[in-house]
Amino acid sequence: MWCPCLTQRATGHETDCTGLQLPVTSGSLDRGLTVRSLSPSCSWSERDVELTYENFGAAEIIEAVVGDPCRGHSRIGHLVQFNLREHLLPYKHLIGQVILDKLQPAVTTVVNKSDNIVTEFRNFQFEVLAGDGNTQVSVFENNCTFEFDFAKVSG
């Protein structure tokens, strides 16, 4: 993650302020951060900035809490479908709630594929991790709107 700050650069007789990005290490989600920046008069000032849950994206929160980025998901209309690996299953409801928090109102249901596809019709079972559980989705693709029940779709 990067924190935008300002620094001073002298060019001949003129002085201008340009953007500089300083790295911020991840770890605890609620932490204070001291940001050194230039005030409009180009003198140094120092202030504390409190970073909270709202300052981070879903991927950053999940990686900070679980220790592993959560990959392997699809967005189908208002529904996000995960295929969580076994070591992430203890965190499945937390992952679902973070996705819901960060992507609402566009996302209202988060599900996880709960088993492998074994039938000849390629149906799979899934578990609702967060949200209202509505599987009736609408997807707009190539100037066409497709409406279907995700629970009845083959994998």
mmCIF file of C-alpha atoms in Angstrom:
data_model
loop_
_atom_site.group_PDB
_atom_site.id
_atom_site.type_symbol
_atom_site.label_atom_id
_atom_site.label_comp_id
_atom_site.label_asym_id
_atom_site.label_seq_id
_atom_site.Cartn_x
_atom_site.Cartn_y
_atom_site.Cartn_z
ATOM 1 C CA MET A 1 0.000 0.000 0.000
ATOM 2 C CA TRP A 2 1.223 3.519 -0.729
ATOM 3 C CA CYS A 3 0.676 6.743 1.170
ATOM 4 C CA PRO A 4 0.678 9.919 -0.941
ATOM 5 C CA CYS A 5 2.917 12.608 0.519
ATOM 6 C CA LEU A 6 4.596 15.758 -0.743
ATOM 7 C CA THR A 7 8.235 16.688 -0.887
ATOM 8 C CA GLN A 8 10.126 19.776 -2.031
ATOM 9 C CA ARG A 9 12.333 19.875 -5.126
ATOM 10 C CA ALA A 10 14.469 22.825 -6.214
ATOM 11 C CA THR A 11 14.736 23.506 -9.953
ATOM 12 C CA GLY A 12 17.034 26.446 -10.668
ATOM 13 C CA HIS A 13 15.651 29.472 -8.834
ATOM 14 C CA GLU A 14 12.145 28.041 -8.580
ATOM 15 C CA THR A 15 10.829 25.647 -5.956
ATOM 16 C CA ASP A 16 7.931 23.335 -6.673
ATOM 17 C CA CYS A 17 6.236 20.524 -4.749
ATOM 18 C CA THR A 18 5.945 17.116 -6.382
ATOM 19 C CA GLY A 19 4.252 13.871 -5.363
ATOM 20 C CA LEU A 20 6.251 11.197 -3.575
ATOM 21 C CA GLN A 21 4.981 7.798 -2.538
ATOM 22 C CA LEU A 22 6.188 6.272 0.714
ATOM 23 C CA PRO A 23 5.575 2.598 1.492
ATOM 24 C CA VAL A 24 3.308 1.726 4.405
ATOM 25 C CA THR A 25 3.735 -1.755 5.805
ATOM 26 C CA SER A 26 0.663 -3.890 6.403
ATOM 27 C CA GLY A 27 -0.177 -5.531 9.710
ATOM 28 C CA SER A 28 -2.714 -4.267 12.179
ATOM 29 C CA LEU A 29 -5.731 -2.670 10.498
ATOM 30 C CA ASP A 30 -6.262 0.057 13.110
ATOM 31 C CA ARG A 31 -2.985 1.880 13.499
ATOM 32 C CA GLY A 32 -1.647 5.381 13.606
ATOM 33 C CA LEU A 33 0.664 6.636 10.904
ATOM 34 C CA THR A 34 2.829 9.714 10.982
ATOM 35 C CA VAL A 35 2.857 11.478 7.631
ATOM 36 C CA ARG A 36 5.483 14.122 6.912
ATOM 37 C CA SER A 37 4.312 16.557 4.274
ATOM 38 C CA LEU A 38 4.817 20.068 3.022
ATOM 39 C CA SER A 39 2.307 22.716 3.901
ATOM 40 C CA PRO A 40 1.365 25.227 1.159
ATOM 41 C CA SER A 41 4.279 27.420 2.276
ATOM 42 C CA CYS A 42 6.626 24.448 1.647
ATOM 43 C CA SER A 43 7.694 24.112 5.268
ATOM 44 C CA TRP A 44 7.712 20.705 6.952
ATOM 45 C CA SER A 45 4.813 19.732 9.133
ATOM 46 C CA GLU A 46 3.989 16.496 10.893
ATOM 47 C CA ARG A 47 0.586 15.012 11.688
ATOM 48 C CA ASP A 48 -0.860 11.715 12.814
ATOM 49 C CA VAL A 49 -3.313 9.906 10.558
ATOM 50 C CA GLU A 50 -5.476 7.129 11.965
ATOM 51 C CA LEU A 51 -6.099 4.313 9.495
ATOM 52 C CA THR A 52 -9.216 2.214 10.081
ATOM 53 C CA TYR A 53 -11.201 -0.553 8.366
ATOM 54 C CA GLU A 54 -12.661 1.964 5.914
ATOM 55 C CA ASN A 55 -9.191 2.948 4.626
ATOM 56 C CA PHE A 56 -8.388 -0.535 3.301
ATOM 57 C CA GLY A 57 -9.687 -2.624 0.429
ATOM 58 C CA ALA A 58 -11.063 -6.144 0.776
ATOM 59 C CA ALA A 59 -7.865 -7.842 -0.461
ATOM 60 C CA GLU A 60 -5.689 -5.894 2.014
ATOM 61 C CA ILE A 61 -7.949 -6.729 4.961
ATOM 62 C CA ILE A 62 -8.205 -10.424 4.111
ATOM 63 C CA GLU A 63 -4.446 -10.733 3.627
ATOM 64 C CA ALA A 64 -3.728 -8.876 6.899
ATOM 65 C CA VAL A 65 -6.106 -11.063 8.926
ATOM 66 C CA VAL A 66 -5.686 -14.435 7.209
ATOM 67 C CA GLY A 67 -2.091 -14.024 6.045
ATOM 68 C CA ASP A 68 -2.879 -15.223 2.531
ATOM 69 C CA PRO A 69 -4.462 -13.386 -0.377
ATOM 70 C CA CYS A 70 -7.850 -14.781 -1.307
ATOM 71 C CA ARG A 71 -7.811 -15.706 -4.994
ATOM 72 C CA GLY A 72 -10.084 -17.739 -7.220
ATOM 73 C CA HIS A 73 -13.395 -15.908 -7.242
ATOM 74 C CA SER A 74 -15.938 -14.834 -9.845
ATOM 75 C CA ARG A 75 -18.460 -12.027 -9.875
ATOM 76 C CA ILE A 76 -21.821 -12.868 -11.428
ATOM 77 C CA GLY A 77 -24.165 -9.891 -11.181
ATOM 78 C CA HIS A 78 -24.684 -9.131 -7.478
ATOM 79 C CA LEU A 79 -23.146 -12.484 -6.433
ATOM 80 C CA VAL A 80 -19.480 -13.299 -5.727
ATOM 81 C CA GLN A 81 -18.532 -16.984 -5.894
ATOM 82 C CA PHE A 82 -15.353 -18.247 -4.222
ATOM 83 C CA ASN A 83 -13.508 -21.514 -4.557
ATOM 84 C CA LEU A 84 -11.659 -21.306 -1.222
ATOM 85 C CA ARG A 85 -8.721 -23.574 -0.548
ATOM 86 C CA GLU A 86 -8.896 -25.813 2.503
ATOM 87 C CA HIS A 87 -6.589 -23.690 4.689
ATOM 88 C CA LEU A 88 -8.932 -20.685 4.202
ATOM 89 C CA LEU A 89 -12.132 -22.527 5.168
ATOM 90 C CA PRO A 90 -11.921 -21.573 8.887
ATOM 91 C CA TYR A 91 -12.080 -17.919 7.738
ATOM 92 C CA LYS A 92 -14.818 -18.361 5.119
ATOM 93 C CA HIS A 93 -17.509 -16.323 6.908
ATOM 94 C CA LEU A 94 -15.049 -13.540 7.730
ATOM 95 C CA ILE A 95 -13.958 -13.435 4.069
ATOM 96 C CA GLY A 96 -17.592 -13.334 2.956
ATOM 97 C CA GLN A 97 -18.440 -10.480 5.318
ATOM 98 C CA VAL A 98 -15.404 -8.409 4.277
ATOM 99 C CA ILE A 99 -16.318 -8.826 0.589
ATOM 100 C CA LEU A 100 -19.904 -7.838 1.361
ATOM 101 C CA ASP A 101 -18.816 -4.801 3.421
ATOM 102 C CA LYS A 102 -16.443 -3.517 0.770
ATOM 103 C CA LEU A 103 -18.496 -4.201 -2.367
ATOM 104 C CA GLN A 104 -22.019 -3.269 -1.252
ATOM 105 C CA PRO A 105 -24.393 -2.223 -2.722
ATOM 106 C CA ALA A 106 -23.186 -3.870 -5.962
ATOM 107 C CA VAL A 107 -22.668 -7.231 -4.198
ATOM 108 C CA THR A 108 -25.386 -8.635 -1.949
ATOM 109 C CA THR A 109 -24.502 -12.362 -1.818
ATOM 110 C CA VAL A 110 -21.182 -14.163 -1.295
ATOM 111 C CA VAL A 111 -20.966 -17.948 -1.789
ATOM 112 C CA ASN A 112 -18.283 -20.638 -1.684
ATOM 113 C CA LYS A 113 -18.214 -23.728 -3.865
ATOM 114 C CA SER A 114 -18.415 -26.478 -1.253
ATOM 115 C CA ASP A 115 -17.465 -29.579 -3.229
ATOM 116 C CA ASN A 116 -15.943 -30.803 -6.472
ATOM 117 C CA ILE A 117 -17.968 -31.228 -9.639
ATOM 118 C CA VAL A 118 -18.545 -34.975 -9.962
ATOM 119 C CA THR A 119 -21.776 -35.480 -11.911
ATOM 120 C CA GLU A 120 -21.999 -35.710 -15.683
ATOM 121 C CA PHE A 121 -24.126 -32.532 -15.642
ATOM 122 C CA ARG A 122 -21.328 -30.610 -13.840
ATOM 123 C CA ASN A 123 -23.570 -29.348 -11.025
ATOM 124 C CA PHE A 124 -21.908 -28.175 -7.842
ATOM 125 C CA GLN A 125 -23.025 -27.359 -4.322
ATOM 126 C CA PHE A 126 -22.253 -24.052 -2.675
ATOM 127 C CA GLU A 127 -22.604 -22.448 0.737
ATOM 128 C CA VAL A 128 -23.771 -18.882 1.370
ATOM 129 C CA LEU A 129 -20.995 -17.095 3.309
ATOM 130 C CA ALA A 130 -22.613 -13.667 3.667
ATOM 131 C CA GLY A 131 -25.501 -11.605 2.421
ATOM 132 C CA ASP A 132 -29.122 -12.220 1.589
ATOM 133 C CA GLY A 133 -28.616 -15.545 -0.233
ATOM 134 C CA ASN A 134 -30.410 -14.350 -3.378
ATOM 135 C CA THR A 135 -29.074 -16.444 -6.287
ATOM 136 C CA GLN A 136 -31.303 -14.919 -8.996
ATOM 137 C CA VAL A 137 -28.747 -12.831 -10.927
ATOM 138 C CA SER A 138 -28.761 -10.445 -13.861
ATOM 139 C CA VAL A 139 -25.646 -10.037 -16.013
ATOM 140 C CA PHE A 140 -25.205 -7.493 -18.813
ATOM 141 C CA GLU A 141 -22.759 -8.734 -21.479
ATOM 142 C CA ASN A 142 -22.330 -7.733 -25.162
ATOM 143 C CA ASN A 143 -25.458 -5.543 -25.152
ATOM 144 C CA CYS A 144 -27.547 -8.432 -23.800
ATOM 145 C CA THR A 145 -28.994 -8.956 -20.334
ATOM 146 C CA PHE A 146 -28.929 -12.518 -19.030
ATOM 147 C CA GLU A 147 -31.094 -13.379 -16.026
ATOM 148 C CA PHE A 148 -30.794 -16.766 -14.367
ATOM 149 C CA ASP A 149 -30.714 -18.571 -11.047
ATOM 150 C CA PHE A 150 -27.045 -19.181 -10.193
ATOM 151 C CA ALA A 151 -28.050 -22.105 -7.940
ATOM 152 C CA LYS A 152 -29.318 -23.991 -10.988
ATOM 153 C CA VAL A 153 -26.387 -23.291 -13.304
ATOM 154 C CA SER A 154 -23.914 -26.048 -14.187
ATOM 155 C CA GLY A 155 -20.211 -25.411 -13.524
#
